[in-house]
Amino acid sequence: MESLKENLNWHPKAHTPLNILIIGAGITGLTSALALSLTGHRVTIYEAANCLTEIGAGLQIAPNASRILARLGILGDVMEKANVLEGLSLRRWKDDSEIGTAPLMPVVGEKYGAPLCVIHRGDLQTILLQALASLPIPIEIYLGKRVIAIHPNFGASIKLESGELVSGDILICADGVKSSMRQYFLSPASQSNSDAKRRGSFRSVSSAFQKSCTGIDGDDRFETYRWRQTSNEPPRPVNGGGRGHEARNRDNKARPMSTGDAAYRVLIPRSQLVGDQRALELLNSNVGMRWMGPGGHIMAYPIRNNEMYNVVLLHPQKKQGCQVNGGDDQSWTRKGSKKEMLEWYAGWNDTVKSLLSYVPDGDVAEWNLYSHPPLPTWVNGKCVLVGDAAHPMLPYVAQGAAQGIEDAGALACVLSKLDSVDQIESALNVFQAVRKERAEKIQSSATATRRALHLPDGEEQRVRDQKMRGAGKPRANGRDNRATEAKNGRNPDLWADEQWQQYMWGVDVMREALEGWEAIAVSARLEKLATTSLIVLKALGSIGSHGDFNDQATYSTLVDCEVQGARS
């Protein structure tokens, strides 16, 4: 890992060890558990599934995530199982001609001080579980434990389907894209907390979710309010039978919206490719392939040390069976049809068609892609949303796992700095300030990328291709090719665009989290010093009857002392 350059002085030792509850044992939940356990917190995970299986396919670990995994002590294990991509080839759908290229490793690693790699989700999950099991005090993971309610004052208490009540200091909701916890973050936290305390009972996940979708009347303990997502207006209760146009609009804004796309996911083992020289060349080379065509695109690369070829195929969503509420069709474990897949890509180039012919029957997964509107908040009291529960990512810029890992690293930083449990909500607000805007910008970048990749053949497509060719040209003497950039502009494929890579991969959220907490700490110390100094000076007669200073020298001395004291 020659490309790894550590420059963050992070000492993972919590000032105040906490009892932390995590809902969900996905990549974000497990990474959060590891990061928080390493800093000295007690962590317990509650997972609804009865077992953790190695499902899934390839995912990207970009530098913004790999530097965090290095600090957690598992990057070495990850790199042993991962493939290191050397570049990305952008290609035409019809004839397989190369439009442009984008360099990856080792250039990216040297630039950002951390490597980029791709790995099977199941391998990353296994590495995380092994790391958790090897801790001096292993964390507890309870499987088959569905959370059905959370306390109304968001005080880190949950109710399980079995009826058991569990309390902690912080509740981390990492229950994925189909999160049942997300509904409690659809309105501003202050009003939610106030209403919840007034009711004084647990909010039922299933009841509240049903009501938010259907508006049925019922027990007022589970009454739900619908808010405008970007409004500071007070909440308005919506009762069943009285749902008006405005209420429906509020309700719709909280729901995921179809992008119009669906995706097939396939894994092709080496044994299926024997005898096809072109397919074996793709499997043996560590180059990502991006075929772009009208209405869809394909991303493919080798995983598991070049023993499997990972292919994700984006295509128009089928009209029938579309679920606007984001139901099971959001799951990437849903079975797809190989026959339908072959039919849709029948007009694409021979390389693509040949690859797809090798997919084992019954091994096609398909899911519909939904865009989730940003939430008003990720934090309510001592509860926080992370990962896909907070910011579901579309696959166009390959940041889903990385953004969840960023959440884990940032949380570990701010929660390691607490001097008392009274600072929990302040720490969660620092976490949100560091993470929310950034994650949502990366979320929204997928829309522009999707459009660029799916252009129909024509003038706009030719302009796009020209920009990609210009963006992929080598740089003279290691300097930016300003003339080419001015002529052609940025790469329309943001995943391959150097400026957007700088934003995605160059930011160190753990550093930003520590700096954010330190800014709050300095401010608090300044306020405390100022209050103490004013009391002393007033007693000494250096402050007039109206609170003003009697001389400028005293004021200047006081300011200097406060600043130096706050920094110490």
Coordinates of C-alpha atoms in Angstrom, one line a residue:
M1 CA 0.0 0.0 0.0
E2 CA 2.6 2.5 -1.1
S3 CA 0.0 5.0 -1.9
L4 CA -1.2 5.3 1.7
K5 CA -0.1 8.6 3.3
E6 CA -1.4 9.2 6.8
N7 CA -1.4 12.8 8.0
L8 CA -4.1 12.8 10.6
N9 CA -3.1 12.8 14.2
W10 CA -6.1 10.7 15.5
H11 CA -5.8 9.0 18.8
P12 CA -8.9 6.7 19.1
K13 CA -9.7 6.9 22.8
A14 CA -13.1 8.1 23.9
H15 CA -13.0 10.6 26.7
T16 CA -16.5 9.4 27.8
P17 CA -17.3 5.7 26.9
L18 CA -20.9 5.4 25.7
N19 CA -23.5 2.6 25.4
I20 CA -24.3 2.7 21.7
L21 CA -27.2 0.9 20.0
I22 CA -27.0 0.3 16.2
I23 CA -30.0 -0.8 14.1
G24 CA -28.7 -2.8 11.0
A25 CA -25.7 -4.9 10.3
G26 CA -24.9 -3.8 6.7
I27 CA -21.6 -2.3 5.7
T28 CA -22.4 1.1 7.4
G29 CA -23.6 -0.5 10.6
L30 CA -20.6 -2.9 10.9
T31 CA -18.1 -0.2 10.0
S32 CA -19.7 2.2 12.6
A33 CA -19.6 -0.6 15.2
L34 CA -15.9 -1.2 14.5
A35 CA -14.9 2.5 14.6
L36 CA -16.8 3.2 17.8
S37 CA -15.6 0.0 19.5
L38 CA -12.0 0.9 18.7
T39 CA -12.5 4.2 20.5
G40 CA -13.7 2.5 23.6
H41 CA -17.5 2.6 23.3
R42 CA -19.8 -0.3 24.1
V43 CA -21.7 -1.2 20.9
T44 CA -24.7 -3.5 20.4
I45 CA -26.2 -4.3 16.9
Y46 CA -29.8 -5.3 16.3
E47 CA -30.4 -6.9 12.9
A48 CA -33.7 -8.0 11.6
A49 CA -32.3 -10.7 9.3
N50 CA -31.8 -14.2 10.9
C51 CA -28.4 -14.6 9.3
L52 CA -25.7 -12.5 7.6
T53 CA -25.0 -14.0 4.2
E54 CA -22.4 -13.1 1.6
I55 CA -24.9 -11.6 -0.8
G56 CA -24.2 -8.8 -3.2
A57 CA -21.6 -8.0 -5.9
G58 CA -18.8 -5.7 -6.5
L59 CA -18.5 -2.3 -4.8
Q60 CA -15.9 0.5 -5.0
I61 CA -13.7 1.6 -2.2
A62 CA -12.5 5.0 -3.2
P63 CA -9.7 7.0 -1.5
N64 CA -12.2 8.8 0.7
A65 CA -13.2 5.5 2.2
S66 CA -9.9 3.5 2.1
R67 CA -8.1 6.1 4.2
I68 CA -10.8 5.5 6.9
L69 CA -10.5 1.7 6.6
A70 CA -6.7 2.1 7.1
R71 CA -7.3 4.0 10.4
L72 CA -9.6 1.2 11.5
G73 CA -6.8 -1.3 10.9
I74 CA -8.5 -3.4 8.1
L75 CA -7.3 -1.8 4.8
G76 CA -4.5 -4.5 4.5
D77 CA -7.1 -7.3 4.7
V78 CA -9.3 -5.4 2.2
M79 CA -6.5 -5.0 -0.3
E80 CA -5.7 -8.7 -0.2
K81 CA -9.2 -9.5 -1.4
A82 CA -9.7 -6.5 -3.7
N83 CA -8.8 -5.7 -7.3
V84 CA -6.9 -2.5 -7.9
L85 CA -8.2 -0.8 -11.0
E86 CA -5.6 0.9 -13.2
G87 CA -8.0 2.8 -15.3
L88 CA -11.5 3.3 -16.8
S89 CA -12.3 2.8 -20.5
L90 CA -15.3 4.8 -21.8
R91 CA -16.8 3.0 -24.8
R92 CA -19.5 3.1 -27.5
W93 CA -22.4 0.8 -27.1
K94 CA -22.7 -0.1 -30.8
D95 CA -19.2 -0.9 -32.0
D96 CA -17.2 -1.2 -28.8
S97 CA -14.9 1.7 -29.9
E98 CA -13.1 3.6 -27.1
I99 CA -14.3 7.1 -26.6
G100 CA -11.9 8.1 -23.8
T101 CA -10.0 6.9 -20.8
A102 CA -9.5 8.0 -17.2
P103 CA -6.4 7.0 -15.2
L104 CA -7.0 5.3 -11.8
M105 CA -4.3 3.5 -9.8
P106 CA -1.5 4.3 -9.0
V107 CA -2.2 7.9 -10.1
V108 CA -5.3 8.3 -7.9
G109 CA -3.5 6.8 -4.9
E110 CA -0.6 9.1 -5.2
K111 CA -2.8 12.1 -5.6
Y112 CA -5.1 11.5 -2.7
G113 CA -2.9 9.5 -0.4
A114 CA -5.1 6.4 -0.3
P115 CA -5.8 3.6 -2.8
L116 CA -8.8 2.9 -4.9
C117 CA -10.0 -0.6 -5.3
V118 CA -13.1 -2.8 -6.0
I119 CA -14.2 -5.7 -3.8
H120 CA -17.1 -8.1 -3.4
R121 CA -19.5 -6.9 -0.8
G122 CA -19.5 -10.3 0.9
D123 CA -15.7 -10.1 1.3
L124 CA -15.9 -6.7 2.9
Q125 CA -18.6 -7.8 5.2
T126 CA -16.5 -10.9 6.3
I127 CA -13.5 -8.7 6.9
L128 CA -15.6 -6.3 9.1
L129 CA -17.1 -9.2 11.1
Q130 CA -13.7 -10.8 11.6
A131 CA -12.3 -7.5 12.9
L132 CA -15.3 -7.1 15.3
A133 CA -14.8 -10.6 16.6
S134 CA -11.1 -10.0 17.3
L135 CA -11.7 -6.9 19.5
P136 CA -10.6 -7.3 23.1
I137 CA -14.2 -6.9 24.1
P138 CA -16.2 -8.2 21.1
I139 CA -19.4 -6.4 20.3
E140 CA -22.8 -8.1 20.5
I141 CA -24.7 -8.7 17.3
Y142 CA -28.3 -9.9 17.8
L143 CA -29.8 -11.4 14.6
G144 CA -33.5 -11.9 14.0
K145 CA -34.2 -8.8 16.2
R146 CA -36.6 -6.5 14.5
V147 CA -37.0 -3.0 16.0
I148 CA -40.6 -2.1 15.9
A149 CA -40.6 1.2 18.0
I150 CA -38.4 4.0 19.2
H151 CA -39.0 6.2 22.2
P152 CA -40.9 9.4 21.3
N153 CA -38.3 11.7 22.9
F154 CA -35.6 10.2 20.8
G155 CA -33.7 9.2 23.9
A156 CA -31.9 6.1 22.4
S157 CA -34.5 3.6 23.5
I158 CA -36.0 0.9 21.3
K159 CA -38.7 -1.8 21.4
L160 CA -38.1 -5.1 19.7
E161 CA -40.7 -7.3 18.1
S162 CA -40.4 -9.7 21.0
G163 CA -41.6 -6.9 23.3
E164 CA -38.1 -6.3 24.9
L165 CA -37.1 -2.7 25.7
V166 CA -33.5 -1.7 25.3
S167 CA -31.9 1.6 26.2
G168 CA -28.6 3.2 25.5
D169 CA -26.9 6.6 25.2
I170 CA -27.1 6.9 21.4
L171 CA -29.2 5.2 18.8
I172 CA -27.6 4.8 15.3
C173 CA -30.1 3.9 12.6
A174 CA -28.3 2.1 9.8
D175 CA -31.2 0.0 8.5
G176 CA -30.6 0.6 4.8
V177 CA -32.4 2.0 1.8
K178 CA -35.8 0.6 3.0
S179 CA -35.3 2.1 6.5
S180 CA -38.3 2.0 8.8
M181 CA -36.5 4.6 10.9
R182 CA -36.3 7.3 8.2
Q183 CA -39.9 8.4 8.7
Y184 CA -39.0 9.9 12.1
F185 CA -36.6 12.4 10.5
L186 CA -39.1 13.9 8.0
S187 CA -39.8 16.9 10.2
P188 CA -37.6 19.3 12.2
A189 CA -36.3 17.7 15.4
S190 CA -37.4 20.3 17.9
Q191 CA -41.1 20.0 17.1
S192 CA -40.9 16.2 16.8
N193 CA -39.3 16.0 20.3
S194 CA -41.8 18.3 21.8
D195 CA -44.8 16.4 20.4
A196 CA -43.3 13.1 21.4
K197 CA -42.6 14.1 25.0
R198 CA -46.2 15.3 25.2
R199 CA -47.5 11.9 24.1
G200 CA -45.1 10.1 26.4
S201 CA -45.1 6.7 24.7
F202 CA -43.2 4.7 22.1
R203 CA -43.8 5.4 18.4
S204 CA -44.7 2.3 16.5
V205 CA -42.7 1.8 13.4
S206 CA -45.2 -0.3 11.6
S207 CA -48.3 1.8 12.7
A208 CA -46.7 5.1 12.0
F209 CA -45.4 3.9 8.6
Q210 CA -48.8 2.6 7.6
K211 CA -50.5 5.8 8.6
S212 CA -47.9 8.0 6.8
C213 CA -48.7 6.1 3.6
T214 CA -52.5 5.7 4.0
G215 CA -53.6 8.4 6.4
I216 CA -55.8 6.0 8.5
D217 CA -57.0 7.1 11.9
G218 CA -56.0 5.2 15.0
D219 CA -54.4 5.5 18.4
D220 CA -53.4 9.1 18.9
R221 CA -50.1 7.9 20.5
F222 CA -49.0 7.0 16.9
E223 CA -50.4 10.1 15.2
T224 CA -48.1 11.2 12.5
Y225 CA -47.6 14.7 11.0
R226 CA -46.5 15.5 7.4
W227 CA -44.2 18.4 6.9
R228 CA -43.1 20.4 4.0
Q229 CA -39.5 19.3 3.4
T230 CA -38.1 22.8 3.1
S231 CA -40.5 24.7 5.2
N232 CA -40.3 26.1 8.8
E233 CA -44.1 26.0 9.1
P234 CA -45.6 24.3 12.1
P235 CA -46.9 20.8 11.6
R236 CA -50.5 20.2 10.5
P237 CA -52.1 16.9 11.5
V238 CA -53.7 15.0 8.6
N239 CA -56.5 12.7 9.5
G240 CA -57.8 9.8 7.4
G241 CA -60.6 10.9 5.1
G242 CA -59.5 14.6 5.3
R243 CA -56.5 14.4 3.1
G244 CA -56.3 17.5 0.9
H245 CA -54.1 18.5 -2.0
E246 CA -51.5 20.2 0.3
A247 CA -51.3 17.1 2.5
R248 CA -50.8 14.8 -0.5
N249 CA -48.0 17.1 -1.7
R250 CA -46.2 16.9 1.6
D251 CA -46.6 13.1 1.6
N252 CA -45.4 12.7 -1.9
K253 CA -42.2 14.8 -1.2
A254 CA -41.2 12.3 1.5
R255 CA -41.5 9.3 -0.8
P256 CA -38.8 8.0 -3.2
M257 CA -39.3 8.9 -6.8
S258 CA -38.6 6.5 -9.7
T259 CA -35.6 7.5 -11.9
G260 CA -37.1 5.6 -14.8
D261 CA -34.1 3.2 -14.6
A262 CA -33.6 -0.3 -13.4
A263 CA -30.4 -2.3 -13.1
Y264 CA -29.4 -5.9 -13.7
R265 CA -26.5 -7.2 -11.6
V266 CA -24.6 -10.3 -12.7
L267 CA -21.4 -12.1 -11.7
I268 CA -19.7 -14.3 -14.3
P269 CA -17.2 -16.8 -12.9
R270 CA -13.9 -17.6 -14.7
S271 CA -15.1 -21.1 -15.5
Q272 CA -17.9 -19.7 -17.8
L273 CA -15.4 -17.8 -19.9
V274 CA -13.0 -20.5 -20.8
G275 CA -12.4 -20.5 -24.6
D276 CA -13.4 -16.8 -25.1
Q277 CA -10.1 -15.0 -25.5
R278 CA -11.7 -11.5 -25.5
A279 CA -13.7 -12.2 -22.3
L280 CA -10.7 -13.6 -20.5
E281 CA -8.7 -10.5 -21.5
L282 CA -11.3 -8.4 -19.7
L283 CA -11.3 -10.6 -16.7
N284 CA -7.5 -10.7 -16.4
S285 CA -7.1 -6.9 -16.8
N286 CA -7.7 -4.5 -14.0
V287 CA -9.5 -2.0 -16.1
G288 CA -13.1 -0.8 -15.6
M289 CA -15.2 -0.9 -18.7
R290 CA -18.1 1.6 -19.2
W291 CA -20.2 1.1 -22.3
M292 CA -22.7 4.0 -22.9
G293 CA -25.7 3.8 -25.2
P294 CA -29.2 5.2 -25.7
G295 CA -31.2 4.9 -22.5
G296 CA -28.6 2.8 -20.6
H297 CA -25.0 2.0 -19.8
I298 CA -23.0 -0.9 -18.5
M299 CA -20.2 -0.9 -15.8
A300 CA -18.0 -3.9 -15.6
Y301 CA -14.7 -4.9 -13.8
P302 CA -13.0 -8.0 -12.3
I303 CA -13.3 -8.9 -8.6
R304 CA -12.1 -11.6 -6.2
N305 CA -8.6 -11.5 -7.6
N306 CA -9.8 -11.8 -11.2
E307 CA -11.9 -14.9 -10.6
M308 CA -15.2 -13.2 -11.3
Y309 CA -16.4 -10.5 -13.7
N310 CA -18.8 -8.1 -12.1
V311 CA -21.3 -6.5 -14.5
V312 CA -24.0 -3.9 -13.6
L313 CA -26.4 -3.0 -16.5
L314 CA -28.6 0.1 -16.3
H315 CA -31.7 0.1 -18.6
P316 CA -35.2 1.6 -18.7
Q317 CA -37.5 0.4 -16.0
K318 CA -40.4 -1.8 -17.0
K319 CA -43.7 -0.1 -16.8
Q320 CA -45.5 -2.9 -15.2
G321 CA -45.0 -3.6 -11.5
C322 CA -43.6 -0.2 -10.8
Q323 CA -44.0 0.6 -7.1
V324 CA -43.9 4.3 -6.4
N325 CA -43.4 3.8 -2.7
G326 CA -40.1 2.0 -3.2
G327 CA -41.1 -1.5 -2.1
D328 CA -39.3 -4.8 -2.8
D329 CA -38.3 -3.6 -6.3
Q330 CA -35.6 -1.6 -4.6
S331 CA -33.9 -4.7 -3.3
W332 CA -30.9 -5.8 -5.3
T333 CA -31.6 -9.5 -4.3
R334 CA -34.7 -9.6 -6.5
K335 CA -34.5 -12.2 -9.3
G336 CA -34.4 -10.9 -12.9
S337 CA -34.9 -12.5 -16.2
K338 CA -31.8 -13.5 -18.3
K339 CA -34.1 -13.7 -21.4
E340 CA -35.3 -10.1 -20.9
M341 CA -31.7 -8.9 -20.3
L342 CA -30.5 -10.5 -23.5
E343 CA -33.4 -9.0 -25.4
W344 CA -32.7 -5.5 -24.2
Y345 CA -29.0 -5.6 -25.1
A346 CA -29.5 -7.5 -28.4
G347 CA -28.5 -4.4 -30.4
W348 CA -25.3 -3.8 -28.4
N349 CA -21.8 -4.8 -29.5
D350 CA -20.6 -8.4 -29.7
T351 CA -18.4 -8.1 -26.6
V352 CA -21.4 -7.2 -24.4
K353 CA -23.6 -9.8 -26.0
S354 CA -21.0 -12.5 -25.6
L355 CA -20.4 -11.7 -21.9
L356 CA -24.1 -11.8 -21.1
S357 CA -24.5 -15.1 -22.8
Y358 CA -22.2 -16.6 -20.2
V359 CA -24.3 -15.5 -17.2
P360 CA -25.5 -18.7 -15.4
D361 CA -29.3 -19.1 -15.6
G362 CA -31.0 -18.0 -12.5
D363 CA -28.1 -15.7 -11.5
V364 CA -29.6 -12.4 -12.7
A365 CA -30.6 -9.9 -10.0
E366 CA -32.7 -6.8 -11.0
W367 CA -33.8 -3.8 -9.0
N368 CA -35.5 -0.5 -9.8
L369 CA -33.7 2.7 -9.0
Y370 CA -35.3 5.4 -6.9
S371 CA -34.2 8.9 -6.1
H372 CA -34.7 9.8 -2.4
P373 CA -35.3 13.5 -1.6
P374 CA -32.9 14.9 1.0
L375 CA -34.2 14.8 4.6
P376 CA -34.7 17.9 6.7
T377 CA -32.4 16.4 9.4
W378 CA -30.4 13.3 10.1
V379 CA -30.5 13.9 13.9
N380 CA -33.3 13.8 16.4
G381 CA -32.3 14.0 20.0
K382 CA -29.9 11.2 20.6
C383 CA -30.9 9.3 17.4
V384 CA -29.0 9.6 14.2
L385 CA -29.5 8.2 10.6
V386 CA -26.5 6.9 8.7
G387 CA -25.7 5.2 5.4
D388 CA -28.5 4.4 3.0
A389 CA -31.1 5.1 5.7
A390 CA -29.9 8.8 5.6
H391 CA -28.7 9.3 2.0
P392 CA -29.5 6.4 -0.4
M393 CA -27.0 6.6 -3.3
L394 CA -27.7 5.7 -6.9
P395 CA -24.9 3.7 -8.6
Y396 CA -23.9 6.3 -11.2
V397 CA -20.9 7.7 -9.2
A398 CA -20.1 4.5 -7.2
Q399 CA -20.2 6.1 -3.7
G400 CA -22.8 4.1 -1.8
A401 CA -20.5 2.1 0.4
A402 CA -17.9 4.9 0.6
Q403 CA -20.4 7.5 2.0
G404 CA -21.6 5.0 4.6
I405 CA -17.9 4.5 5.7
E406 CA -17.5 8.2 5.9
D407 CA -20.4 8.4 8.3
A408 CA -18.8 5.8 10.5
G409 CA -15.4 7.6 10.5
A410 CA -17.0 11.0 11.3
L411 CA -19.2 9.6 14.1
A412 CA -16.2 7.9 15.7
C413 CA -14.3 11.2 15.7
V414 CA -17.0 13.4 17.3
L415 CA -18.1 10.8 19.8
S416 CA -14.5 10.3 21.0
K417 CA -14.3 13.9 22.1
L418 CA -17.2 14.1 24.6
D419 CA -16.4 15.1 28.2
S420 CA -19.9 14.0 29.3
V421 CA -23.1 12.5 28.0
D422 CA -24.6 16.1 28.1
Q423 CA -22.6 16.8 24.9
I424 CA -24.1 14.0 22.8
E425 CA -26.6 16.1 20.9
S426 CA -23.9 18.7 20.2
A427 CA -21.7 16.0 18.9
L428 CA -24.4 14.6 16.6
N429 CA -25.1 18.1 15.3
V430 CA -21.3 18.5 14.4
F431 CA -21.5 15.1 12.6
Q432 CA -24.5 16.3 10.6
A433 CA -22.8 19.6 9.8
V434 CA -19.8 17.8 8.4
R435 CA -21.7 15.0 6.5
K436 CA -25.2 16.1 5.4
E437 CA -24.5 18.7 2.7
R438 CA -21.5 16.7 1.3
A439 CA -23.5 13.5 1.0
E440 CA -26.4 15.2 -0.5
K441 CA -24.2 16.9 -3.2
I442 CA -22.8 13.5 -4.1
Q443 CA -26.4 12.1 -4.1
S444 CA -27.5 14.8 -6.5
S445 CA -24.5 14.4 -8.8
A446 CA -26.0 11.1 -9.9
T447 CA -28.7 12.8 -11.9
A448 CA -26.3 14.7 -14.1
T449 CA -24.2 11.6 -14.6
R450 CA -27.2 9.5 -15.5
R451 CA -28.3 11.8 -18.2
A452 CA -24.8 12.1 -19.7
L453 CA -24.3 8.3 -19.8
H454 CA -27.7 7.6 -21.4
L455 CA -27.9 10.0 -24.3
P456 CA -29.4 8.8 -27.6
D457 CA -27.1 8.9 -30.6
G458 CA -27.1 12.4 -32.1
E459 CA -25.4 15.8 -31.9
E460 CA -25.5 16.0 -28.1
Q461 CA -24.0 12.5 -27.8
R462 CA -21.2 13.5 -30.2
V463 CA -20.4 16.6 -28.1
R464 CA -20.3 14.5 -25.0
D465 CA -17.9 12.0 -26.7
Q466 CA -15.6 14.8 -27.8
K467 CA -15.5 16.2 -24.2
M468 CA -14.6 12.7 -22.9
R469 CA -11.8 12.4 -25.5
G470 CA -10.4 15.7 -24.4
A471 CA -10.7 15.0 -20.7
G472 CA -8.8 11.7 -21.2
K473 CA -5.8 13.2 -23.0
P474 CA -2.4 12.9 -21.1
R475 CA -1.0 16.0 -19.5
A476 CA 2.2 17.5 -20.8
N477 CA 5.0 17.8 -18.2
G478 CA 2.6 16.8 -15.4
R479 CA 0.6 20.1 -15.8
D480 CA -3.0 20.7 -16.5
N481 CA -3.8 20.8 -20.2
R482 CA -5.6 24.2 -19.9
A483 CA -6.2 24.6 -23.6
T484 CA -7.9 21.2 -23.9
E485 CA -9.9 21.9 -20.8
A486 CA -11.0 25.3 -22.1
K487 CA -12.0 23.8 -25.4
N488 CA -13.7 20.6 -24.3
G489 CA -14.8 21.4 -20.7
R490 CA -15.1 18.9 -17.9
N491 CA -15.8 15.2 -18.4
P492 CA -19.5 14.7 -18.5
D493 CA -19.1 11.4 -16.7
L494 CA -18.6 12.8 -13.2
W495 CA -17.1 9.6 -11.9
A496 CA -14.2 10.1 -14.3
D497 CA -14.1 13.9 -14.0
E498 CA -11.0 15.1 -12.2
Q499 CA -12.7 18.1 -10.5
W500 CA -15.5 16.0 -9.2
Q501 CA -13.0 13.3 -8.1
Q502 CA -11.3 16.0 -6.1
Y503 CA -14.5 16.6 -4.2
M504 CA -15.5 13.0 -3.8
W505 CA -12.1 11.5 -3.0
G506 CA -10.0 14.4 -1.7
V507 CA -12.1 15.3 1.4
D508 CA -11.0 13.8 4.7
V509 CA -14.3 13.8 6.7
M510 CA -12.5 12.5 9.9
R511 CA -10.3 15.6 9.9
E512 CA -13.3 17.8 9.2
A513 CA -15.2 16.2 12.1
L514 CA -12.4 16.8 14.5
E515 CA -12.0 20.4 13.4
G516 CA -15.7 20.9 13.7
W517 CA -15.7 19.6 17.2
E518 CA -12.7 21.7 18.1
A519 CA -14.4 24.9 16.8
I520 CA -17.3 24.2 19.1
A521 CA -15.0 23.5 22.0
V522 CA -13.0 26.7 21.5
S523 CA -16.3 28.7 21.3
A524 CA -17.5 27.1 24.6
R525 CA -14.2 27.8 26.4
L526 CA -14.3 31.4 25.2
E527 CA -17.8 31.9 26.5
K528 CA -16.9 30.4 29.8
L529 CA -13.7 32.5 30.1
A530 CA -15.5 35.6 29.2
T531 CA -18.2 35.1 31.8
T532 CA -15.6 34.3 34.5
S533 CA -13.5 37.3 33.6
L534 CA -16.4 39.7 33.6
I535 CA -17.3 38.6 37.1
V536 CA -13.8 39.1 38.3
L537 CA -13.3 42.4 36.7
K538 CA -16.6 43.7 37.9
A539 CA -15.6 42.8 41.4
L540 CA -12.3 44.7 41.0
G541 CA -14.1 47.7 39.7
S542 CA -12.8 47.6 36.1
I543 CA -16.3 47.6 34.6
G544 CA -18.6 50.5 34.8
S545 CA -22.2 50.3 36.1
H546 CA -23.6 49.6 32.7
G547 CA -21.2 46.7 31.9
D548 CA -18.7 48.8 29.8
F549 CA -14.9 48.7 30.4
N550 CA -13.4 51.7 32.2
D551 CA -10.3 51.6 30.1
Q552 CA -9.1 50.2 26.8
A553 CA -6.0 48.5 28.2
T554 CA -8.1 46.3 30.5
Y555 CA -10.3 45.3 27.6
S556 CA -7.4 44.4 25.4
T557 CA -5.7 42.4 28.1
L558 CA -8.9 40.4 28.8
V559 CA -9.4 39.6 25.1
D560 CA -5.8 38.3 24.8
C561 CA -6.2 36.2 27.9
E562 CA -9.4 34.7 26.7
V563 CA -8.1 33.7 23.3
Q564 CA -4.9 32.2 24.7
G565 CA -6.9 30.3 27.3
A566 CA -9.4 28.9 24.8
R567 CA -6.5 27.6 22.6
S568 CA -4.8 25.9 25.6

